[in-house]
mmCIF file of C-alpha atoms in Angstrom:
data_model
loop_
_atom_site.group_PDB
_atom_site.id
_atom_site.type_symbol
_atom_site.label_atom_id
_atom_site.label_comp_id
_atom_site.label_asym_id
_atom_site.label_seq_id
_atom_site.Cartn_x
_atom_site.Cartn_y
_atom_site.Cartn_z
ATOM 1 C CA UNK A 16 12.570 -15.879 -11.916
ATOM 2 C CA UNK A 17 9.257 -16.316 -14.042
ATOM 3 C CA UNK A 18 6.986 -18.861 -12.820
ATOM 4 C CA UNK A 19 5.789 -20.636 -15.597
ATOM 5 C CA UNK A 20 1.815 -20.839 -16.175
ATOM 6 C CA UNK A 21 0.949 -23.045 -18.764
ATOM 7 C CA UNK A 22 -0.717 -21.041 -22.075
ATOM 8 C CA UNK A 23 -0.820 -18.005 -20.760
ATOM 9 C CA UNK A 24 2.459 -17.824 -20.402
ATOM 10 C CA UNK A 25 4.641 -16.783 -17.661
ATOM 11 C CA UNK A 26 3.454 -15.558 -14.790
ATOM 12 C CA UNK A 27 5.925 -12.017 -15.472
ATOM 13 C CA UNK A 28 4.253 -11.740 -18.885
ATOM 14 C CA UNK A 29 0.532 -12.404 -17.215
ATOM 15 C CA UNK A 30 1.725 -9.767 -15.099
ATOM 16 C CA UNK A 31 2.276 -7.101 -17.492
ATOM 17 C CA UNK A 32 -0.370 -7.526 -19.320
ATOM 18 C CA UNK A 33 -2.732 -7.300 -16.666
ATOM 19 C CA UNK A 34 -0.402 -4.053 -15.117
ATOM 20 C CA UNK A 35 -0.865 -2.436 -19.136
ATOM 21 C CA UNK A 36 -4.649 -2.717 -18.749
ATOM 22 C CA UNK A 37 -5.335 -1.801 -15.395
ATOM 23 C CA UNK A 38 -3.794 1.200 -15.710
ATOM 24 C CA UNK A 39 -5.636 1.878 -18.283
ATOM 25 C CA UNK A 40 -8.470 1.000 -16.332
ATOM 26 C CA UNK A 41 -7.299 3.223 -13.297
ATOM 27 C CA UNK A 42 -6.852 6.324 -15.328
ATOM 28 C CA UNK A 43 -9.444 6.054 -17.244
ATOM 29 C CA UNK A 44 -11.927 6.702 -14.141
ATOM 30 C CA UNK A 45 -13.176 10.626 -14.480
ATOM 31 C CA UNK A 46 -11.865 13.360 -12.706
ATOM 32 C CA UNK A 47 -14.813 14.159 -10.299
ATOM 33 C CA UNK A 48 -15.815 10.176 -9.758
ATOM 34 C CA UNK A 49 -12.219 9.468 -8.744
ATOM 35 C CA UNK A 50 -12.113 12.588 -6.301
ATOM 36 C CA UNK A 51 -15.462 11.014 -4.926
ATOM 37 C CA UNK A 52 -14.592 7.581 -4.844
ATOM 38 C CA UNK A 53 -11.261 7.860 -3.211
ATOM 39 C CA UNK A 54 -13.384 10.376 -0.213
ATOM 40 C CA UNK A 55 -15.513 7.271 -0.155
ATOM 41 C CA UNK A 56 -12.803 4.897 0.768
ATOM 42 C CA UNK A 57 -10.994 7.035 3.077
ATOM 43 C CA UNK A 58 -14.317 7.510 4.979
ATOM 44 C CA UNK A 59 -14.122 3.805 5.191
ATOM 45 C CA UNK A 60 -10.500 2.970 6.120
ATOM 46 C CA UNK A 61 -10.827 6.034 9.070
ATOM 47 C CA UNK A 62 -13.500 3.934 10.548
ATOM 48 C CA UNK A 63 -11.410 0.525 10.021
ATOM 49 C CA UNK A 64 -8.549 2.565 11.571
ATOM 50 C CA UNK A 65 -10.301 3.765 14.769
ATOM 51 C CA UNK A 66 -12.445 0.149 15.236
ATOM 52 C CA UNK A 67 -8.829 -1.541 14.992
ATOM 53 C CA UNK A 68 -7.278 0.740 17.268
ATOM 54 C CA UNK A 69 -4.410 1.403 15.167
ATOM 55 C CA UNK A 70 -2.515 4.454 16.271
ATOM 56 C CA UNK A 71 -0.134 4.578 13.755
ATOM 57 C CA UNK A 72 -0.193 4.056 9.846
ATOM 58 C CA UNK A 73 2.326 3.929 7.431
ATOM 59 C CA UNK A 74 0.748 5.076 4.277
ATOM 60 C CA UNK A 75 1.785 6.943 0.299
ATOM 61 C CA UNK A 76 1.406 9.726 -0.808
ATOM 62 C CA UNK A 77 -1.120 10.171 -4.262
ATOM 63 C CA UNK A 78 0.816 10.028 -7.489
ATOM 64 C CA UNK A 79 -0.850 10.624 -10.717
ATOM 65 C CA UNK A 80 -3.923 8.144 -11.135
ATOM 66 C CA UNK A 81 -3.521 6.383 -7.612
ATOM 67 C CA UNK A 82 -6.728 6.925 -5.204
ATOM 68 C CA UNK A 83 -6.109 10.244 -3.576
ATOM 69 C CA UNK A 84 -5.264 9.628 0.598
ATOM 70 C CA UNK A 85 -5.138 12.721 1.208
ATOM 71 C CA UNK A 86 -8.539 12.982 3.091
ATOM 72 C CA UNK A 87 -7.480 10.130 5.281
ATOM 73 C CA UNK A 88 -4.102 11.076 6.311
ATOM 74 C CA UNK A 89 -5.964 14.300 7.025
ATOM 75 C CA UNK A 90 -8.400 12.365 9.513
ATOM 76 C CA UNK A 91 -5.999 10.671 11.024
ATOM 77 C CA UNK A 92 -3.596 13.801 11.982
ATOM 78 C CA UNK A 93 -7.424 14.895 13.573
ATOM 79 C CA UNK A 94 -7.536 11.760 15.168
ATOM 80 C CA UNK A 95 -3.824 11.571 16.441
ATOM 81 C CA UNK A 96 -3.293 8.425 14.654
ATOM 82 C CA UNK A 97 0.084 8.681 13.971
ATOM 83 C CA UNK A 98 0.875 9.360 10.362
ATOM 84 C CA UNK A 99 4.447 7.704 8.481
ATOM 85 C CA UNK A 100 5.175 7.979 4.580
ATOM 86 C CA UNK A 101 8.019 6.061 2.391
ATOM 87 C CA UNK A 102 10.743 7.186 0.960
ATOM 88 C CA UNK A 103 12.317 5.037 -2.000
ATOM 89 C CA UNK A 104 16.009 4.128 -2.174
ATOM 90 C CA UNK A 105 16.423 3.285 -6.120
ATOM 91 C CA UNK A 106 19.793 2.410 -5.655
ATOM 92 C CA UNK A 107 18.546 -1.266 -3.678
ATOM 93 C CA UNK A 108 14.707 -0.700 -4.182
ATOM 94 C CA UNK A 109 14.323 -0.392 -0.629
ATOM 95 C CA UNK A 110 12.391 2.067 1.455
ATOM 96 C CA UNK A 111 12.917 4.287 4.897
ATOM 97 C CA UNK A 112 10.038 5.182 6.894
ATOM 98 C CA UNK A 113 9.282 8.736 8.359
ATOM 99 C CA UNK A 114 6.651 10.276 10.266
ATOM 100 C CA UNK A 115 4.844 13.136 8.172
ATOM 101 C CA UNK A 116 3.213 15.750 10.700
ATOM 102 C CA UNK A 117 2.557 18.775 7.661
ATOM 103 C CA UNK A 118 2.086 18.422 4.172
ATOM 104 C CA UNK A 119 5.159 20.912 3.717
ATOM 105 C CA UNK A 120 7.584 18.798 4.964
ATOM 106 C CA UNK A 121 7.235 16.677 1.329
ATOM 107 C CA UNK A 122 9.191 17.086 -1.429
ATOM 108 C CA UNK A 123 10.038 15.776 -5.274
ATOM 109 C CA UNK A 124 11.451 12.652 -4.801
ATOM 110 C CA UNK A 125 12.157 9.366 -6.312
ATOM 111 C CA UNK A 126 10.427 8.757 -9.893
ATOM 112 C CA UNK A 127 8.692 12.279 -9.248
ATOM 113 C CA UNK A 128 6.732 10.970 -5.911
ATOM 114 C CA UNK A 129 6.288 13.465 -3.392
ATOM 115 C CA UNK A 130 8.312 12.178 -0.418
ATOM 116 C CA UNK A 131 9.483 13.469 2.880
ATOM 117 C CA UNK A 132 12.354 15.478 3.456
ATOM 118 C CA UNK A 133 14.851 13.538 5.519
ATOM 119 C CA UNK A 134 16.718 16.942 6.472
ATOM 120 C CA UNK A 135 12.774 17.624 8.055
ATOM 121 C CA UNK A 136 11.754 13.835 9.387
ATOM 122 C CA UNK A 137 14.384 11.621 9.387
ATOM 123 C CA UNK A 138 14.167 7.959 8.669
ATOM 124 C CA UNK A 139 12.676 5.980 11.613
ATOM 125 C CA UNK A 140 14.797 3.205 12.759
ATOM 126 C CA UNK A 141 14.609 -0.129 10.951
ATOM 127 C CA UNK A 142 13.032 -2.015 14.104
ATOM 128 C CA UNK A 143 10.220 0.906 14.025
ATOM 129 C CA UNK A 144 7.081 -1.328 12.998
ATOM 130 C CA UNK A 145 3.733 0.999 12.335
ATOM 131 C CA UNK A 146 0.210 -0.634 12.908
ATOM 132 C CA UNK A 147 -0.891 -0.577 9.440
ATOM 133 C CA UNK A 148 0.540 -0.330 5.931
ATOM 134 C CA UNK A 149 -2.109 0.664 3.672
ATOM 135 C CA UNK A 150 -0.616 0.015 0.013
ATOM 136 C CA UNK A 151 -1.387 1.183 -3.220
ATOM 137 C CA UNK A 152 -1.488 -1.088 -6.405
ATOM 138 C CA UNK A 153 -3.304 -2.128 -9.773
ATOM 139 C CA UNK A 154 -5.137 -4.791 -9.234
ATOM 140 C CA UNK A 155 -6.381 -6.707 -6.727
ATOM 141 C CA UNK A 156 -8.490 -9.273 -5.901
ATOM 142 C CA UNK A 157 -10.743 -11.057 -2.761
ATOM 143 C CA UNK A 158 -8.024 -13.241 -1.952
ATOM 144 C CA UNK A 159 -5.531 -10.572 -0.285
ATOM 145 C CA UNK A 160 -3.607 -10.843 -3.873
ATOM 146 C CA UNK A 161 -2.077 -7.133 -4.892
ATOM 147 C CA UNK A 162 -0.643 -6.326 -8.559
ATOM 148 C CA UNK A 163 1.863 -3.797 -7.720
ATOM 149 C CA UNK A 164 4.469 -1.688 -9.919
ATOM 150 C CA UNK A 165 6.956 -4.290 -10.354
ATOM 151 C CA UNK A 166 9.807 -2.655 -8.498
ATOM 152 C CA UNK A 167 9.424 -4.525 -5.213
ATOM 153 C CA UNK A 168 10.107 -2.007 -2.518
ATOM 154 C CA UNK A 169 6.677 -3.358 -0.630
ATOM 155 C CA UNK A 170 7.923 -6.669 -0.910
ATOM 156 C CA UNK A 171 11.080 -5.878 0.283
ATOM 157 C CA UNK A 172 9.479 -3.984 3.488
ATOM 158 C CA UNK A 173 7.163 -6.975 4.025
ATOM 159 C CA UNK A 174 10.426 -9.610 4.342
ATOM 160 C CA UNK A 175 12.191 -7.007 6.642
ATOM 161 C CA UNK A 176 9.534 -6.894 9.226
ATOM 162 C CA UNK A 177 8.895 -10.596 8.635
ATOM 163 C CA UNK A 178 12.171 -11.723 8.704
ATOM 164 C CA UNK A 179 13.212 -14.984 10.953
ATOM 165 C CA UNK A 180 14.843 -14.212 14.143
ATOM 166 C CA UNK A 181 13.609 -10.540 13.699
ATOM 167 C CA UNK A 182 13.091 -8.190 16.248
ATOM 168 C CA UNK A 183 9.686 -7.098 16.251
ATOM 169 C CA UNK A 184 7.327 -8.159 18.441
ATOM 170 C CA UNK A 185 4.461 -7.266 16.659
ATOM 171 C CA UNK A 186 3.322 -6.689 12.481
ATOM 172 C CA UNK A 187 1.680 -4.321 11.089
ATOM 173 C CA UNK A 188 -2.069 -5.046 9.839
ATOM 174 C CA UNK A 189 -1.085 -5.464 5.784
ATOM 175 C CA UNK A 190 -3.815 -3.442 3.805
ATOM 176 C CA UNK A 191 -4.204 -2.416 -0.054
ATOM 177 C CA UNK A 192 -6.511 0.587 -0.833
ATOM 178 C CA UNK A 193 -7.914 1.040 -4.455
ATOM 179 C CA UNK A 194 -10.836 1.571 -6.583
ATOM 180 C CA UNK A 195 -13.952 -1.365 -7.364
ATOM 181 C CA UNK A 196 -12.831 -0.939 -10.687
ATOM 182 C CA UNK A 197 -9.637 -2.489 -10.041
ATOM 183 C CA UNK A 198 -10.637 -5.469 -8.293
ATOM 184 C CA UNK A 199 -10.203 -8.667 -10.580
ATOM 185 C CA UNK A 200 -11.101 -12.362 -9.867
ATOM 186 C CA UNK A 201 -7.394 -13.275 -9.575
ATOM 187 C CA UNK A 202 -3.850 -11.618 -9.709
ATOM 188 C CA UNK A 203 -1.697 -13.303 -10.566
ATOM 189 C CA UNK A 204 0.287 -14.903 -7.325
ATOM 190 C CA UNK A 205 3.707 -16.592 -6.087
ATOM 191 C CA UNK A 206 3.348 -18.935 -3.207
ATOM 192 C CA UNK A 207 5.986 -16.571 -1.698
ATOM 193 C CA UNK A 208 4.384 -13.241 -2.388
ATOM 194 C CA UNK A 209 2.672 -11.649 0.473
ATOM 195 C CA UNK A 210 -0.670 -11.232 0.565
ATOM 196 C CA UNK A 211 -3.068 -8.611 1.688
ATOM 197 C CA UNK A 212 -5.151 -8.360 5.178
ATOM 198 C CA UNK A 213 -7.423 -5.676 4.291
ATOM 199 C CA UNK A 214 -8.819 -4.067 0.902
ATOM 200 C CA UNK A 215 -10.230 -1.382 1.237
ATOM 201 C CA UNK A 216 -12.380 0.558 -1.431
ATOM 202 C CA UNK A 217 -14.914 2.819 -1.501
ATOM 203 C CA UNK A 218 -17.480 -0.272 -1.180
ATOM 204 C CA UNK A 219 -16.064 -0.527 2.516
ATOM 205 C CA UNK A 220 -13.813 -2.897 4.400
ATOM 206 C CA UNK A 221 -13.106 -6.397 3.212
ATOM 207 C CA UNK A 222 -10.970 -8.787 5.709
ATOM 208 C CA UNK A 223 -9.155 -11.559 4.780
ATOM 209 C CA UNK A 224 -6.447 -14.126 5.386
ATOM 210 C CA UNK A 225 -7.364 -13.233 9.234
ATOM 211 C CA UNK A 226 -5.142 -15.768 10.379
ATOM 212 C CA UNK A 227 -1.803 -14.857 8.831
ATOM 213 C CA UNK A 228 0.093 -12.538 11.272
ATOM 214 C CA UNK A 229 2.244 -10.855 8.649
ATOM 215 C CA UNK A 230 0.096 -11.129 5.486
ATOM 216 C CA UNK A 231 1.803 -13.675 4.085
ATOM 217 C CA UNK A 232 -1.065 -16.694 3.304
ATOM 218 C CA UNK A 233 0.225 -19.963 1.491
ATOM 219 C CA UNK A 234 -2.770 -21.265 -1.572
#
């Protein structure tokens, strides 16, 4: 349900507009800047990786305007940080996790995203927790708030490896990486949406919300 935000609206309509111009914002940036930028930023999260000692990352795979991660999933198969990409499940906007070891094993998946090919790496099981989930998104801001696509599948990964009574005895370092340009002074937030760790661009590391286990940060 909308949360209502006085003038502006709700906060699903502040939502979309801010998704319709940050997109436009995002692939807008030039062809050789964004190959440079996104370099930048994976230089970056391969040192935040290796300071953290995080041996294992779950991370996506570049679709159209999205920074490219390509270098740092390459760095981290170097490193032998271990290296796990989604796969979505339109039918409940979920997601299953599996460990990519070769770019070969991808394939066309859902909404065109390259995505691994279960018959290849099969799902991990659902108590399988990596050490990091580095997220893309449209905006974001210095707060740990992340604008994604609207579909939810993050969201819904973030309550399964949050959930009460759970499993898991540890979570996964919550992370967002993107371009300056897409950093704003505030997305808009729910008090139940979870918020971001780590954002990472290629101006370097920013930590926040330190003291929230699973990302999640009440405001």
């Amino acid at each position: 349900m909308d949360v209502v935000n006085g003038e502006n609206g709700t906060m699903g309509q502040q939502k979309t507009r801010l998704r319709s111009r940050m997109s436009g914002i995002r692939g807008g940036i030039p062809q050789d800047r964004h190959r440079s930028m996104s370099a930048q930023a994976c230089i970056h999260a391969a040192d935040w990786l290796m300071r953290e000692q995080i041996r294992s990352m779950l991370i996506y795979v570049p679709f159209r305007s999205e920074l490219d991660t390509r270098p740092l999933v390459e760095e981290a198969w170097r490193a032998g940080i271990e290296v796990y990409v989604p796969r979505c499940l339109q039918e409940n906007r979920s997601m299953t996790l599996h460990r990519l070891k070769r770019w070969d094993e991808l394939q066309s998946g859902a909404y065109g995203i390259m995505e691994p090919d279960p018959l290849h790496s099969p799902a991990e099981p659902d108590a399988f927790v990596p050490g990091a989930v580095i997220m893309p998104g449209l905006a974001f801001d210095m707060h740990g708030g992340r604008l994604g696509y609207g579909g939810g599948y993050y969201d819904r990964l973030h309550e399964r490896f949050s959930a009460k009574g759970g499993k898991w005895s540890k979570r996964p370092k919550w992370a967002g990486i993107g371009f300056g340009e897409q950093v704003v002074e505030r997305v808009p937030m729910e008090r139940t949406d979870a918020r971001l760790q780590v954002l990472i661009t290629e101006q370097g590391v920013h930590e926040m919300n330190g003291e929230a286990e699973d990302g999640t940060d009440a405001f």
